[in-house]
PDB file of C-alpha atoms in Angstrom:
ATOM      1  CA  UNK A   1     -19.580 -21.645 -20.742  1.00  0.00           C
ATOM      2  CA  UNK A   2     -18.792 -19.575 -17.680  1.00  0.00           C
ATOM      3  CA  UNK A   3     -21.803 -17.252 -17.778  1.00  0.00           C
ATOM      4  CA  UNK A   4     -25.171 -16.873 -19.457  1.00  0.00           C
ATOM      5  CA  UNK A   5     -27.687 -14.049 -19.815  1.00  0.00           C
ATOM      6  CA  UNK A   6     -30.998 -14.001 -17.951  1.00  0.00           C
ATOM      7  CA  UNK A   7     -32.832 -10.912 -19.128  1.00  0.00           C
ATOM      8  CA  UNK A   8     -30.593  -7.902 -18.444  1.00  0.00           C
ATOM      9  CA  UNK A   9     -28.374  -9.853 -16.013  1.00  0.00           C
ATOM     10  CA  UNK A  10     -25.298 -11.958 -16.697  1.00  0.00           C
ATOM     11  CA  UNK A  11     -25.290 -15.021 -14.430  1.00  0.00           C
ATOM     12  CA  UNK A  12     -21.928 -16.610 -13.659  1.00  0.00           C
ATOM     13  CA  UNK A  13     -21.744 -20.383 -13.312  1.00  0.00           C
ATOM     14  CA  UNK A  14     -19.237 -19.857 -10.505  1.00  0.00           C
ATOM     15  CA  UNK A  15     -21.695 -17.516  -8.805  1.00  0.00           C
ATOM     16  CA  UNK A  16     -24.400 -20.182  -8.940  1.00  0.00           C
ATOM     17  CA  UNK A  17     -22.026 -22.748  -7.459  1.00  0.00           C
ATOM     18  CA  UNK A  18     -21.051 -20.313  -4.674  1.00  0.00           C
ATOM     19  CA  UNK A  19     -24.742 -19.592  -4.004  1.00  0.00           C
ATOM     20  CA  UNK A  20     -25.464 -23.325  -3.724  1.00  0.00           C
ATOM     21  CA  UNK A  21     -22.492 -23.649  -1.375  1.00  0.00           C
ATOM     22  CA  UNK A  22     -23.847 -20.838   0.816  1.00  0.00           C
ATOM     23  CA  UNK A  23     -27.231 -22.565   0.994  1.00  0.00           C
ATOM     24  CA  UNK A  24     -25.661 -25.908   1.880  1.00  0.00           C
ATOM     25  CA  UNK A  25     -23.311 -24.311   4.443  1.00  0.00           C
ATOM     26  CA  UNK A  26     -26.256 -22.463   6.039  1.00  0.00           C
ATOM     27  CA  UNK A  27     -28.207 -25.700   6.322  1.00  0.00           C
ATOM     28  CA  UNK A  28     -25.176 -27.455   7.850  1.00  0.00           C
ATOM     29  CA  UNK A  29     -24.648 -24.540  10.269  1.00  0.00           C
ATOM     30  CA  UNK A  30     -28.246 -24.630  11.482  1.00  0.00           C
ATOM     31  CA  UNK A  31     -28.104 -28.401  12.040  1.00  0.00           C
ATOM     32  CA  UNK A  32     -24.739 -28.151  13.795  1.00  0.00           C
ATOM     33  CA  UNK A  33     -25.950 -25.315  16.030  1.00  0.00           C
ATOM     34  CA  UNK A  34     -28.844 -27.523  17.117  1.00  0.00           C
ATOM     35  CA  UNK A  35     -26.465 -30.419  17.828  1.00  0.00           C
ATOM     36  CA  UNK A  36     -24.070 -28.197  19.817  1.00  0.00           C
ATOM     37  CA  UNK A  37     -27.028 -26.806  21.797  1.00  0.00           C
ATOM     38  CA  UNK A  38     -26.165 -23.149  21.320  1.00  0.00           C
ATOM     39  CA  UNK A  39     -28.747 -20.474  20.635  1.00  0.00           C
ATOM     40  CA  UNK A  40     -29.150 -18.718  17.288  1.00  0.00           C
ATOM     41  CA  UNK A  41     -30.703 -15.874  19.264  1.00  0.00           C
ATOM     42  CA  UNK A  42     -27.143 -14.767  20.093  1.00  0.00           C
ATOM     43  CA  UNK A  43     -26.499 -14.102  16.399  1.00  0.00           C
ATOM     44  CA  UNK A  44     -29.872 -12.520  15.715  1.00  0.00           C
ATOM     45  CA  UNK A  45     -29.636 -10.162  18.724  1.00  0.00           C
ATOM     46  CA  UNK A  46     -26.469  -8.602  17.306  1.00  0.00           C
ATOM     47  CA  UNK A  47     -27.190  -8.892  13.580  1.00  0.00           C
ATOM     48  CA  UNK A  48     -26.382  -5.242  12.718  1.00  0.00           C
ATOM     49  CA  UNK A  49     -22.905  -5.618  14.238  1.00  0.00           C
ATOM     50  CA  UNK A  50     -22.367  -8.908  12.401  1.00  0.00           C
ATOM     51  CA  UNK A  51     -23.213  -7.159   9.117  1.00  0.00           C
ATOM     52  CA  UNK A  52     -21.845  -3.611   9.401  1.00  0.00           C
ATOM     53  CA  UNK A  53     -18.431  -4.330  10.936  1.00  0.00           C
ATOM     54  CA  UNK A  54     -17.473  -7.082   8.432  1.00  0.00           C
ATOM     55  CA  UNK A  55     -18.614  -4.917   5.500  1.00  0.00           C
ATOM     56  CA  UNK A  56     -16.592  -1.967   6.800  1.00  0.00           C
ATOM     57  CA  UNK A  57     -13.469  -4.068   7.425  1.00  0.00           C
ATOM     58  CA  UNK A  58     -13.889  -5.838   4.075  1.00  0.00           C
ATOM     59  CA  UNK A  59     -13.972  -2.492   2.314  1.00  0.00           C
ATOM     60  CA  UNK A  60     -11.016  -1.284   4.395  1.00  0.00           C
ATOM     61  CA  UNK A  61      -9.010  -4.332   3.268  1.00  0.00           C
ATOM     62  CA  UNK A  62      -9.857  -3.640  -0.382  1.00  0.00           C
ATOM     63  CA  UNK A  63      -8.893   0.012   0.102  1.00  0.00           C
ATOM     64  CA  UNK A  64      -5.516  -1.011   1.543  1.00  0.00           C
ATOM     65  CA  UNK A  65      -4.889  -3.392  -1.345  1.00  0.00           C
ATOM     66  CA  UNK A  66      -5.534  -0.491  -3.771  1.00  0.00           C
ATOM     67  CA  UNK A  67      -3.499   2.009  -1.757  1.00  0.00           C
ATOM     68  CA  UNK A  68      -0.781   2.429  -4.408  1.00  0.00           C
ATOM     69  CA  UNK A  69      -3.309   3.448  -7.069  1.00  0.00           C
ATOM     70  CA  UNK A  70      -5.059   5.787  -4.607  1.00  0.00           C
ATOM     71  CA  UNK A  71      -1.719   7.302  -3.623  1.00  0.00           C
ATOM     72  CA  UNK A  72      -1.008   8.186  -7.268  1.00  0.00           C
ATOM     73  CA  UNK A  73      -4.239  10.205  -7.446  1.00  0.00           C
ATOM     74  CA  UNK A  74      -3.578  12.205  -4.286  1.00  0.00           C
ATOM     75  CA  UNK A  75      -2.657  15.843  -4.594  1.00  0.00           C
ATOM     76  CA  UNK A  76      -0.505  18.002  -2.341  1.00  0.00           C
ATOM     77  CA  UNK A  77      -3.559  19.910  -1.113  1.00  0.00           C
ATOM     78  CA  UNK A  78      -4.669  18.195   2.125  1.00  0.00           C
ATOM     79  CA  UNK A  79      -8.470  18.775   1.842  1.00  0.00           C
ATOM     80  CA  UNK A  80      -8.448  17.530  -1.763  1.00  0.00           C
ATOM     81  CA  UNK A  81      -6.322  14.529  -0.805  1.00  0.00           C
ATOM     82  CA  UNK A  82      -8.628  13.735   2.119  1.00  0.00           C
ATOM     83  CA  UNK A  83     -11.733  13.918  -0.079  1.00  0.00           C
ATOM     84  CA  UNK A  84     -10.026  11.690  -2.676  1.00  0.00           C
ATOM     85  CA  UNK A  85      -9.177   9.133   0.018  1.00  0.00           C
ATOM     86  CA  UNK A  86     -12.773   9.136   1.282  1.00  0.00           C
ATOM     87  CA  UNK A  87     -14.088   8.819  -2.282  1.00  0.00           C
ATOM     88  CA  UNK A  88     -11.751   5.897  -2.951  1.00  0.00           C
ATOM     89  CA  UNK A  89     -12.815   4.244   0.313  1.00  0.00           C
ATOM     90  CA  UNK A  90     -16.574   4.568  -0.147  1.00  0.00           C
ATOM     91  CA  UNK A  91     -16.696   3.939  -3.897  1.00  0.00           C
ATOM     92  CA  UNK A  92     -17.278   0.181  -3.781  1.00  0.00           C
ATOM     93  CA  UNK A  93     -16.690  -0.398  -7.501  1.00  0.00           C
ATOM     94  CA  UNK A  94     -13.041   0.549  -7.086  1.00  0.00           C
ATOM     95  CA  UNK A  95     -12.054  -2.820  -5.656  1.00  0.00           C
ATOM     96  CA  UNK A  96     -15.103  -4.306  -3.999  1.00  0.00           C
ATOM     97  CA  UNK A  97     -14.891  -5.883  -0.597  1.00  0.00           C
ATOM     98  CA  UNK A  98     -12.144  -8.252   0.507  1.00  0.00           C
ATOM     99  CA  UNK A  99     -13.761 -11.441   1.759  1.00  0.00           C
ATOM    100  CA  UNK A 100     -10.830 -12.340   4.017  1.00  0.00           C
ATOM    101  CA  UNK A 101     -11.030  -8.988   5.831  1.00  0.00           C
ATOM    102  CA  UNK A 102     -14.831  -9.254   6.069  1.00  0.00           C
ATOM    103  CA  UNK A 103     -14.591 -12.763   7.516  1.00  0.00           C
ATOM    104  CA  UNK A 104     -11.959 -11.563   9.962  1.00  0.00           C
ATOM    105  CA  UNK A 105     -14.282  -8.719  10.974  1.00  0.00           C
ATOM    106  CA  UNK A 106     -17.103 -11.189  11.550  1.00  0.00           C
ATOM    107  CA  UNK A 107     -14.953 -13.305  13.851  1.00  0.00           C
ATOM    108  CA  UNK A 108     -13.565 -10.280  15.733  1.00  0.00           C
ATOM    109  CA  UNK A 109     -17.124  -9.146  16.460  1.00  0.00           C
ATOM    110  CA  UNK A 110     -18.111 -12.719  17.268  1.00  0.00           C
ATOM    111  CA  UNK A 111     -15.292 -13.270  19.790  1.00  0.00           C
ATOM    112  CA  UNK A 112     -15.835  -9.927  21.494  1.00  0.00           C
ATOM    113  CA  UNK A 113     -19.585 -10.486  21.814  1.00  0.00           C
ATOM    114  CA  UNK A 114     -19.211 -14.155  22.809  1.00  0.00           C
ATOM    115  CA  UNK A 115     -16.823 -13.186  25.586  1.00  0.00           C
ATOM    116  CA  UNK A 116     -19.040 -10.299  26.690  1.00  0.00           C
ATOM    117  CA  UNK A 117     -22.270 -12.352  26.608  1.00  0.00           C
ATOM    118  CA  UNK A 118     -20.564 -15.445  28.119  1.00  0.00           C
ATOM    119  CA  UNK A 119     -21.432 -17.772  25.233  1.00  0.00           C
ATOM    120  CA  UNK A 120     -19.943 -21.224  24.679  1.00  0.00           C
ATOM    121  CA  UNK A 121     -17.185 -20.031  22.332  1.00  0.00           C
ATOM    122  CA  UNK A 122     -15.743 -23.443  21.480  1.00  0.00           C
ATOM    123  CA  UNK A 123     -19.174 -24.885  20.766  1.00  0.00           C
ATOM    124  CA  UNK A 124     -19.742 -22.023  18.342  1.00  0.00           C
ATOM    125  CA  UNK A 125     -16.357 -22.646  16.713  1.00  0.00           C
ATOM    126  CA  UNK A 126     -17.269 -26.313  16.316  1.00  0.00           C
ATOM    127  CA  UNK A 127     -20.494 -25.188  14.665  1.00  0.00           C
ATOM    128  CA  UNK A 128     -18.610 -22.920  12.214  1.00  0.00           C
ATOM    129  CA  UNK A 129     -15.903 -25.368  11.112  1.00  0.00           C
ATOM    130  CA  UNK A 130     -17.865 -27.730   8.855  1.00  0.00           C
ATOM    131  CA  UNK A 131     -19.853 -24.954   7.095  1.00  0.00           C
ATOM    132  CA  UNK A 132     -16.552 -23.122   6.553  1.00  0.00           C
ATOM    133  CA  UNK A 133     -15.082 -26.174   4.843  1.00  0.00           C
ATOM    134  CA  UNK A 134     -18.226 -26.586   2.713  1.00  0.00           C
ATOM    135  CA  UNK A 135     -18.221 -22.956   1.544  1.00  0.00           C
ATOM    136  CA  UNK A 136     -14.453 -23.068   0.840  1.00  0.00           C
ATOM    137  CA  UNK A 137     -14.955 -26.134  -1.324  1.00  0.00           C
ATOM    138  CA  UNK A 138     -17.785 -24.529  -3.308  1.00  0.00           C
ATOM    139  CA  UNK A 139     -15.947 -21.216  -3.759  1.00  0.00           C
ATOM    140  CA  UNK A 140     -12.851 -23.032  -5.007  1.00  0.00           C
ATOM    141  CA  UNK A 141     -14.892 -25.181  -7.379  1.00  0.00           C
ATOM    142  CA  UNK A 142     -16.866 -22.189  -8.672  1.00  0.00           C
ATOM    143  CA  UNK A 143     -13.701 -20.162  -9.167  1.00  0.00           C
ATOM    144  CA  UNK A 144     -12.018 -23.016 -11.029  1.00  0.00           C
ATOM    145  CA  UNK A 145     -14.979 -23.674 -13.332  1.00  0.00           C
ATOM    146  CA  UNK A 146     -15.471 -19.966 -14.068  1.00  0.00           C
ATOM    147  CA  UNK A 147     -11.793 -19.187 -14.537  1.00  0.00           C
ATOM    148  CA  UNK A 148     -11.772 -16.410 -11.926  1.00  0.00           C
ATOM    149  CA  UNK A 149      -8.007 -16.801 -11.530  1.00  0.00           C
ATOM    150  CA  UNK A 150      -7.277 -16.638 -15.266  1.00  0.00           C
ATOM    151  CA  UNK A 151      -4.360 -14.352 -16.042  1.00  0.00           C
ATOM    152  CA  UNK A 152      -3.385 -13.811 -12.427  1.00  0.00           C
ATOM    153  CA  UNK A 153       0.033 -14.824 -11.148  1.00  0.00           C
ATOM    154  CA  UNK A 154       0.340 -17.440  -8.430  1.00  0.00           C
ATOM    155  CA  UNK A 155       0.596 -16.007  -4.909  1.00  0.00           C
ATOM    156  CA  UNK A 156       4.109 -15.485  -3.582  1.00  0.00           C
ATOM    157  CA  UNK A 157       3.468 -17.654  -0.521  1.00  0.00           C
ATOM    158  CA  UNK A 158       2.683 -20.684  -2.719  1.00  0.00           C
ATOM    159  CA  UNK A 159       6.042 -22.435  -2.770  1.00  0.00           C
ATOM    160  CA  UNK A 160       5.256 -25.137  -5.316  1.00  0.00           C
ATOM    161  CA  UNK A 161       3.874 -24.763  -8.827  1.00  0.00           C
ATOM    162  CA  UNK A 162       0.094 -24.930  -8.827  1.00  0.00           C
ATOM    163  CA  UNK A 163      -1.385 -23.822 -12.090  1.00  0.00           C
ATOM    164  CA  UNK A 164      -4.418 -24.371 -14.237  1.00  0.00           C
ATOM    165  CA  UNK A 165      -4.344 -24.027 -17.994  1.00  0.00           C
ATOM    166  CA  UNK A 166      -7.482 -22.596 -19.565  1.00  0.00           C
ATOM    167  CA  UNK A 167      -8.041 -23.299 -23.232  1.00  0.00           C
ATOM    168  CA  UNK A 168     -10.146 -20.316 -24.211  1.00  0.00           C
ATOM    169  CA  UNK A 169     -11.999 -20.235 -27.493  1.00  0.00           C
ATOM    170  CA  UNK A 170     -13.077 -16.994 -29.164  1.00  0.00           C
TER     171      UNK A 170
END
């Protein structure tokens, strides 16, 4: 059972596991920040930047990964092609948001602001490492239990055969 209905919503077991991982990672981050003696006020002062820039870059990464399909829909007329590119970029359902690009955007904003505000950058990195490992573990476990990778080929950079066999029942 990888999902179950709750009223009009379909709840994924993997989504629940990821949510629990986010809660646990947040708790670990708050405790680690206290131990490293850095201020959470730094994050809260710049919250809009920490939200908007990662969302924009995450969507940009998804747009780039769908570029071939967008390119097929482009016409020769430049205004029509430009409007189609903007539609493909801002229509979130067309590929969602790439988490790796969003995370990269978060850390780009973080490093720029930490340098500018003269924060203890390495103390912050120490605070982020353990929650990052916790969330990676929960995302991997949730993805495995829900079969999120079912039917997808292994990545090209994976040089040895990792595979999971799902025995699906109708």
